[in-house]
mmCIF file of C-alpha atoms in Angstrom:
data_model
loop_
_atom_site.group_PDB
_atom_site.id
_atom_site.type_symbol
_atom_site.label_atom_id
_atom_site.label_comp_id
_atom_site.label_asym_id
_atom_site.label_seq_id
_atom_site.Cartn_x
_atom_site.Cartn_y
_atom_site.Cartn_z
ATOM 1 C CA MET A 1 6.384 98.911 227.021
ATOM 2 C CA LYS A 2 6.619 98.413 223.240
ATOM 3 C CA LYS A 3 6.681 102.189 222.710
ATOM 4 C CA ARG A 4 9.659 102.518 225.079
ATOM 5 C CA LEU A 5 11.477 99.708 223.263
ATOM 6 C CA ILE A 6 10.912 101.374 219.899
ATOM 7 C CA THR A 7 12.164 104.722 221.230
ATOM 8 C CA SER A 8 15.244 102.996 222.624
ATOM 9 C CA LEU A 9 15.856 101.256 219.310
ATOM 10 C CA LEU A 10 15.628 104.491 217.322
ATOM 11 C CA LEU A 11 18.081 106.215 219.643
ATOM 12 C CA GLY A 12 20.410 103.228 219.668
ATOM 13 C CA LEU A 13 20.554 102.790 215.894
ATOM 14 C CA SER A 14 21.118 106.497 215.317
ATOM 15 C CA CYS A 15 23.984 106.630 217.823
ATOM 16 C CA MET A 16 25.942 103.540 216.701
ATOM 17 C CA THR A 17 29.480 104.569 215.790
ATOM 18 C CA PHE A 18 33.107 103.600 216.321
ATOM 19 C CA GLY A 19 33.920 101.892 219.604
ATOM 20 C CA GLN A 20 30.711 99.886 219.583
ATOM 21 C CA LYS A 21 30.124 97.251 222.184
ATOM 22 C CA LYS A 22 29.792 93.744 220.801
ATOM 23 C CA SER A 23 26.094 93.839 221.719
ATOM 24 C CA ASP A 24 25.649 96.851 219.420
ATOM 25 C CA THR A 25 27.559 95.515 216.416
ATOM 26 C CA LYS A 26 25.150 95.090 213.544
ATOM 27 C CA GLU A 27 24.990 91.580 212.112
ATOM 28 C CA TRP A 28 23.522 91.818 208.621
ATOM 29 C CA GLU A 29 22.088 88.745 206.902
ATOM 30 C CA GLN A 30 22.957 88.687 203.207
ATOM 31 C CA LEU A 31 19.863 87.700 201.209
ATOM 32 C CA PHE A 32 21.710 87.803 197.888
ATOM 33 C CA ASN A 33 24.906 85.740 197.801
ATOM 34 C CA GLY A 34 26.382 87.375 194.702
ATOM 35 C CA LYS A 35 26.604 84.036 192.879
ATOM 36 C CA ASN A 36 23.102 82.756 192.097
ATOM 37 C CA LEU A 37 19.424 83.187 192.962
ATOM 38 C CA ASP A 38 19.291 80.448 195.598
ATOM 39 C CA GLY A 39 16.713 81.304 198.263
ATOM 40 C CA TRP A 40 14.524 83.336 195.898
ATOM 41 C CA ASP A 41 11.229 82.696 194.075
ATOM 42 C CA ILE A 42 10.251 84.432 190.836
ATOM 43 C CA LYS A 43 6.731 85.450 189.805
ATOM 44 C CA ILE A 44 6.193 87.245 186.482
ATOM 45 C CA ARG A 45 2.713 88.266 185.414
ATOM 46 C CA HIS A 46 1.058 85.747 183.010
ATOM 47 C CA TYR A 47 3.620 83.064 183.913
ATOM 48 C CA ASP A 48 3.752 80.282 186.490
ATOM 49 C CA LEU A 49 5.750 80.546 189.697
ATOM 50 C CA ASN A 50 9.502 80.345 188.982
ATOM 51 C CA ASP A 51 9.069 80.617 185.217
ATOM 52 C CA ASN A 52 11.789 83.230 184.736
ATOM 53 C CA PHE A 53 10.588 84.504 181.363
ATOM 54 C CA ALA A 54 13.451 85.629 179.075
ATOM 55 C CA ASN A 55 15.867 85.286 181.999
ATOM 56 C CA THR A 56 14.483 88.538 183.414
ATOM 57 C CA PHE A 57 16.128 88.028 186.809
ATOM 58 C CA ARG A 58 19.752 86.941 186.631
ATOM 59 C CA VAL A 59 23.169 87.294 188.252
ATOM 60 C CA LYS A 60 25.875 89.171 186.369
ATOM 61 C CA ASP A 61 29.269 90.273 187.687
ATOM 62 C CA GLY A 62 28.172 89.616 191.255
ATOM 63 C CA LYS A 63 25.009 91.694 190.956
ATOM 64 C CA LEU A 64 21.324 90.739 190.946
ATOM 65 C CA VAL A 65 20.203 92.144 187.600
ATOM 66 C CA VAL A 66 16.756 92.820 186.115
ATOM 67 C CA SER A 67 17.137 92.743 182.328
ATOM 68 C CA TYR A 68 14.857 92.893 179.264
ATOM 69 C CA ASP A 69 17.214 91.972 176.424
ATOM 70 C CA GLY A 70 15.004 88.939 175.714
ATOM 71 C CA TYR A 71 11.769 90.966 175.382
ATOM 72 C CA ASP A 72 10.220 92.023 172.080
ATOM 73 C CA LYS A 73 7.947 94.308 174.118
ATOM 74 C CA PHE A 74 7.193 94.624 177.808
ATOM 75 C CA ASP A 75 3.434 93.966 177.509
ATOM 76 C CA GLU A 76 2.829 94.625 181.249
ATOM 77 C CA LYS A 77 4.823 91.577 182.336
ATOM 78 C CA PHE A 78 5.408 93.016 185.800
ATOM 79 C CA GLY A 79 7.690 90.743 187.784
ATOM 80 C CA HIS A 80 8.870 90.220 191.350
ATOM 81 C CA ILE A 81 11.598 88.133 192.914
ATOM 82 C CA PHE A 82 10.720 87.037 196.460
ATOM 83 C CA TYR A 83 13.074 85.991 199.225
ATOM 84 C CA LYS A 84 11.745 82.704 200.620
ATOM 85 C CA LYS A 85 11.759 83.741 204.292
ATOM 86 C CA LYS A 86 9.249 85.956 206.106
ATOM 87 C CA PHE A 87 10.296 88.940 208.231
ATOM 88 C CA SER A 88 8.510 91.050 210.831
ATOM 89 C CA ASN A 89 10.832 93.434 212.712
ATOM 90 C CA TYR A 90 13.900 94.294 210.670
ATOM 91 C CA ILE A 91 15.846 96.722 208.512
ATOM 92 C CA ILE A 92 16.068 95.882 204.805
ATOM 93 C CA ALA A 93 18.864 97.531 202.839
ATOM 94 C CA THR A 94 19.802 97.412 199.187
ATOM 95 C CA GLU A 95 22.235 99.244 196.944
ATOM 96 C CA TYR A 96 20.756 99.788 193.501
ATOM 97 C CA ARG A 97 21.189 101.689 190.255
ATOM 98 C CA PHE A 98 19.255 102.075 187.006
ATOM 99 C CA VAL A 99 21.078 101.364 183.752
ATOM 100 C CA GLY A 100 20.402 101.229 180.022
ATOM 101 C CA GLU A 101 17.152 101.795 178.183
ATOM 102 C CA GLN A 102 13.593 100.938 179.169
ATOM 103 C CA ALA A 103 12.031 97.824 177.603
ATOM 104 C CA PRO A 104 9.994 98.489 174.422
ATOM 105 C CA GLU A 105 6.451 99.646 175.230
ATOM 106 C CA GLY A 106 7.148 99.925 178.946
ATOM 107 C CA PRO A 107 4.692 102.354 180.578
ATOM 108 C CA GLY A 108 5.855 105.942 180.840
ATOM 109 C CA TRP A 109 5.489 106.010 184.633
ATOM 110 C CA ALA A 110 7.798 102.961 184.894
ATOM 111 C CA TYR A 111 10.821 104.774 183.417
ATOM 112 C CA ARG A 112 13.749 104.223 185.833
ATOM 113 C CA ASN A 113 11.290 102.684 188.277
ATOM 114 C CA SER A 114 11.579 99.636 190.547
ATOM 115 C CA GLY A 115 10.722 98.862 194.144
ATOM 116 C CA ILE A 116 11.269 96.972 197.374
ATOM 117 C CA MET A 117 8.009 95.264 198.325
ATOM 118 C CA LEU A 118 7.505 94.703 202.080
ATOM 119 C CA HIS A 119 5.109 92.491 204.056
ATOM 120 C CA CYS A 120 4.258 90.735 200.756
ATOM 121 C CA GLN A 121 1.779 87.926 200.368
ATOM 122 C CA PRO A 122 3.529 84.606 199.505
ATOM 123 C CA ALA A 123 4.766 84.378 195.929
ATOM 124 C CA ALA A 124 2.869 81.112 195.423
ATOM 125 C CA SER A 125 -0.411 82.818 196.400
ATOM 126 C CA MET A 126 -0.306 85.316 193.541
ATOM 127 C CA GLY A 127 -2.721 84.760 190.680
ATOM 128 C CA LYS A 128 -1.122 83.895 187.335
ATOM 129 C CA ASP A 129 -2.269 87.234 185.897
ATOM 130 C CA GLN A 130 -1.818 89.279 189.086
ATOM 131 C CA ASP A 131 0.273 92.383 188.451
ATOM 132 C CA PHE A 132 1.637 93.240 191.913
ATOM 133 C CA PRO A 133 1.742 91.422 195.252
ATOM 134 C CA ILE A 134 -0.443 92.808 198.027
ATOM 135 C CA SER A 135 2.299 94.621 199.903
ATOM 136 C CA ILE A 136 3.849 97.915 200.942
ATOM 137 C CA GLU A 137 6.053 99.261 198.139
ATOM 138 C CA VAL A 138 9.167 101.326 198.719
ATOM 139 C CA GLN A 139 9.263 102.876 195.264
ATOM 140 C CA LEU A 140 12.766 103.289 193.813
ATOM 141 C CA LEU A 141 13.081 105.967 191.135
ATOM 142 C CA GLY A 142 16.008 107.270 189.140
ATOM 143 C CA GLY A 143 16.197 110.844 187.971
ATOM 144 C CA SER A 144 15.167 111.683 184.416
ATOM 145 C CA GLY A 145 17.610 114.575 184.073
ATOM 146 C CA LYS A 146 14.618 116.917 183.888
ATOM 147 C CA GLY A 147 13.969 118.248 187.358
ATOM 148 C CA GLU A 148 13.299 116.653 190.723
ATOM 149 C CA ARG A 149 12.323 112.987 191.056
ATOM 150 C CA THR A 150 12.478 111.578 194.576
ATOM 151 C CA THR A 151 13.210 107.977 195.504
ATOM 152 C CA CYS A 152 12.156 105.711 198.377
ATOM 153 C CA ASN A 153 8.597 106.921 197.947
ATOM 154 C CA LEU A 154 5.595 104.952 199.224
ATOM 155 C CA CYS A 155 3.082 103.119 197.020
ATOM 156 C CA THR A 156 0.333 100.809 198.239
ATOM 157 C CA PRO A 157 -0.768 97.891 196.015
ATOM 158 C CA GLY A 158 -3.734 96.433 197.893
ATOM 159 C CA THR A 159 -2.772 98.227 201.096
ATOM 160 C CA ASN A 160 -3.115 101.413 203.140
ATOM 161 C CA VAL A 161 -1.104 103.028 205.924
ATOM 162 C CA GLU A 162 -1.635 105.671 208.575
ATOM 163 C CA MET A 163 0.080 109.052 208.619
ATOM 164 C CA ASN A 164 -0.229 111.526 211.464
ATOM 165 C CA GLY A 165 -2.857 109.324 213.105
ATOM 166 C CA LYS A 166 -5.126 109.213 210.032
ATOM 167 C CA LEU A 167 -5.733 106.543 207.404
ATOM 168 C CA PHE A 168 -3.827 107.420 204.226
ATOM 169 C CA THR A 169 -5.552 106.021 201.126
ATOM 170 C CA PRO A 170 -3.899 107.642 198.051
ATOM 171 C CA HIS A 171 -1.824 105.122 196.101
ATOM 172 C CA CYS A 172 1.541 106.909 196.303
ATOM 173 C CA ILE A 173 3.265 109.701 198.173
ATOM 174 C CA ASN A 174 6.702 111.160 197.510
ATOM 175 C CA SER A 175 9.512 111.158 200.021
ATOM 176 C CA LYS A 176 11.723 114.163 200.694
ATOM 177 C CA SER A 177 14.806 112.586 199.133
ATOM 178 C CA LYS A 178 17.236 114.132 196.680
ATOM 179 C CA THR A 179 17.121 113.257 192.979
ATOM 180 C CA TYR A 180 19.661 110.680 191.781
ATOM 181 C CA ASP A 181 20.330 111.038 188.065
ATOM 182 C CA GLY A 182 22.457 108.768 185.911
ATOM 183 C CA ASP A 183 23.751 105.333 186.891
ATOM 184 C CA GLN A 184 25.031 106.202 190.389
ATOM 185 C CA TRP A 185 24.606 103.680 193.185
ATOM 186 C CA VAL A 186 22.073 104.566 195.881
ATOM 187 C CA ARG A 187 21.634 102.857 199.254
ATOM 188 C CA ALA A 188 18.027 102.449 200.365
ATOM 189 C CA GLU A 189 17.239 101.279 203.905
ATOM 190 C CA VAL A 190 13.809 100.640 205.383
ATOM 191 C CA MET A 191 13.168 100.066 209.071
ATOM 192 C CA VAL A 192 10.070 97.924 209.538
ATOM 193 C CA LEU A 193 8.669 97.470 213.046
ATOM 194 C CA GLY A 194 5.938 94.897 212.482
ATOM 195 C CA ASP A 195 2.560 96.596 212.111
ATOM 196 C CA SER A 196 3.544 99.754 214.018
ATOM 197 C CA LEU A 197 6.128 101.903 212.243
ATOM 198 C CA VAL A 198 7.981 102.065 208.902
ATOM 199 C CA ARG A 199 10.778 104.515 208.039
ATOM 200 C CA HIS A 200 12.536 105.012 204.686
ATOM 201 C CA TYR A 201 16.179 106.128 204.479
ATOM 202 C CA VAL A 202 18.265 107.143 201.444
ATOM 203 C CA ASN A 203 22.049 107.178 201.868
ATOM 204 C CA GLY A 204 21.531 107.418 205.630
ATOM 205 C CA GLU A 205 18.955 110.222 205.615
ATOM 206 C CA MET A 206 15.372 109.562 206.751
ATOM 207 C CA VAL A 207 13.015 110.652 203.979
ATOM 208 C CA LEU A 208 9.594 109.212 204.883
ATOM 209 C CA GLU A 209 7.709 107.758 207.868
ATOM 210 C CA TYR A 210 4.292 106.155 208.348
ATOM 211 C CA GLN A 211 2.457 103.785 210.665
ATOM 212 C CA LYS A 212 0.114 100.784 210.775
ATOM 213 C CA PRO A 213 0.584 99.145 207.361
ATOM 214 C CA GLN A 214 -2.601 97.237 206.554
ATOM 215 C CA VAL A 215 -4.513 95.461 203.832
ATOM 216 C CA GLY A 216 -6.953 97.661 201.898
ATOM 217 C CA GLY A 217 -7.373 99.915 198.906
ATOM 218 C CA GLY A 218 -6.962 99.021 195.243
ATOM 219 C CA ASN A 219 -4.212 99.224 192.608
ATOM 220 C CA VAL A 220 -3.782 95.467 192.307
ATOM 221 C CA ASP A 221 -5.478 93.181 189.762
ATOM 222 C CA ALA A 222 -6.330 89.479 189.416
ATOM 223 C CA TYR A 223 -5.675 88.631 193.059
ATOM 224 C CA ASN A 224 -7.244 85.894 195.179
ATOM 225 C CA PRO A 225 -9.688 87.663 197.583
ATOM 226 C CA ALA A 226 -8.624 85.285 200.339
ATOM 227 C CA PHE A 227 -5.332 87.170 200.508
ATOM 228 C CA LYS A 228 -6.935 90.600 200.736
ATOM 229 C CA PRO A 229 -8.770 90.862 204.074
ATOM 230 C CA ASP A 230 -9.198 94.647 204.080
ATOM 231 C CA GLY A 231 -8.372 96.310 207.387
ATOM 232 C CA LYS A 232 -6.034 93.594 208.630
ATOM 233 C CA LEU A 233 -2.795 95.014 210.006
ATOM 234 C CA LEU A 234 0.349 93.683 208.332
ATOM 235 C CA ASN A 235 2.721 92.420 211.007
ATOM 236 C CA GLU A 236 4.946 90.281 208.790
ATOM 237 C CA GLY A 237 5.456 89.078 205.260
ATOM 238 C CA TYR A 238 7.919 88.449 202.464
ATOM 239 C CA ILE A 239 10.344 90.828 200.771
ATOM 240 C CA SER A 240 10.469 91.124 196.986
ATOM 241 C CA LEU A 241 12.236 93.255 194.381
ATOM 242 C CA GLN A 242 10.466 94.558 191.304
ATOM 243 C CA SER A 243 10.702 94.275 187.539
ATOM 244 C CA GLU A 244 8.734 97.167 186.020
ATOM 245 C CA SER A 245 10.337 97.516 182.539
ATOM 246 C CA HIS A 246 13.550 99.473 183.228
ATOM 247 C CA PRO A 247 16.848 97.593 183.750
ATOM 248 C CA VAL A 248 18.085 97.829 187.318
ATOM 249 C CA GLU A 249 20.979 96.303 189.234
ATOM 250 C CA PHE A 250 21.228 95.401 192.914
ATOM 251 C CA ARG A 251 24.733 94.832 194.262
ATOM 252 C CA LYS A 252 23.644 94.214 197.856
ATOM 253 C CA VAL A 253 20.442 92.986 199.503
ATOM 254 C CA GLU A 254 20.707 92.522 203.266
ATOM 255 C CA VAL A 255 18.563 92.388 206.384
ATOM 256 C CA LEU A 256 19.278 93.357 209.967
ATOM 257 C CA GLN A 257 16.988 91.400 212.269
ATOM 258 C CA LEU A 258 15.494 93.391 215.140
ATOM 259 C CA GLU A 259 14.273 90.371 217.063
ATOM 260 C CA GLY A 260 16.266 87.721 218.891
ATOM 261 C CA CYS A 261 17.900 87.135 222.259
ATOM 262 C CA MET A 262 17.326 90.010 224.685
ATOM 263 C CA ASP A 263 19.045 88.456 227.718
ATOM 264 C CA PRO A 264 22.221 90.509 228.417
ATOM 265 C CA LYS A 265 23.835 87.388 229.885
ATOM 266 C CA ALA A 266 23.650 85.537 226.566
ATOM 267 C CA LEU A 267 26.454 85.409 224.017
ATOM 268 C CA ASN A 268 24.165 86.505 221.189
ATOM 269 C CA TYR A 269 22.429 89.382 223.005
ATOM 270 C CA LYS A 270 21.874 92.507 220.931
ATOM 271 C CA SER A 271 20.884 95.763 222.606
ATOM 272 C CA TYR A 272 18.959 96.933 219.523
ATOM 273 C CA PHE A 273 16.501 94.011 219.422
ATOM 274 C CA ILE A 274 12.897 95.025 220.081
ATOM 275 C CA LYS A 275 11.262 91.589 220.191
ATOM 276 C CA SER A 276 12.461 88.815 222.473
ATOM 277 C CA LEU A 277 12.963 85.294 221.137
ATOM 278 C CA PRO A 278 14.200 83.446 224.260
ATOM 279 C CA ASN A 279 14.660 80.150 222.424
ATOM 280 C CA THR A 280 17.440 81.708 220.337
ATOM 281 C CA CYS A 281 19.651 82.607 223.317
ATOM 282 C CA LYS A 282 23.087 81.004 223.512
ATOM 283 C CA TYR A 283 25.126 80.878 226.720
ATOM 284 C CA ALA A 284 28.753 80.171 227.571
ATOM 285 C CA LYS A 285 29.367 76.720 228.959
ATOM 286 C CA LYS A 286 30.279 76.637 232.645
ATOM 287 C CA LYS A 287 33.699 75.251 233.537
ATOM 288 C CA GLY A 288 33.689 71.540 234.240
ATOM 289 C CA LYS A 289 30.586 70.948 232.151
ATOM 290 C CA LYS A 290 30.525 69.444 228.687
#
């Protein structure tokens, strides 16, 4: 049954166009309001929760900005800003661009590098000196002007995935995206179907797919072992955006929920939902009733 629902969803989302029925109209939830960081938690390595060292994460000109103008040197102060709500079945989308120069002594691999972290552990559960949350990373990369450099790659801090029916344990794998040099805006979308399927899209083109995100592997330091039960499938978690030493701007961060009311008689029915939440259904009042 779930497989049929997923197939229907994929066909439905790919065919949405002009003349949509109301039940097919996408209703995106804006996670970033363009004014402040309300609804977000900040965790920077070596600092307490919500200690926003050197105003790393800030809002400027309506954009969520990651900046290092207050740093003498980066010193591996990897940071993440977490939205305070968990998600399970959804599409996350952000429009981002890399700007300016990398922070002094930022690692070479982190040049024009950031990420969208999915199915994250809670921000408050990260160790003070933990570098990355246990999560699935959609790695965002800007071009260097020297050849190909794909974006919306996959990296796995404290996690693994399956590809083609087999456990995939290397830390990162490149997508098949184009290279985006300079400071151009890029739209990244990720469809996350609980613990079953994840797909990466760049400017509307699918560039990577994998299955069964799960806890496991390495590439994360100073974590609490209680939050790393290797082999456990990741069905839900938090979303965070990365600070990895290169300035980056996000002008939009939004989520399309794929779970909700699946009763066609309800006012808030959506044909693209894949998980039913009957308690969310809303119905028109019958005449004569208050």
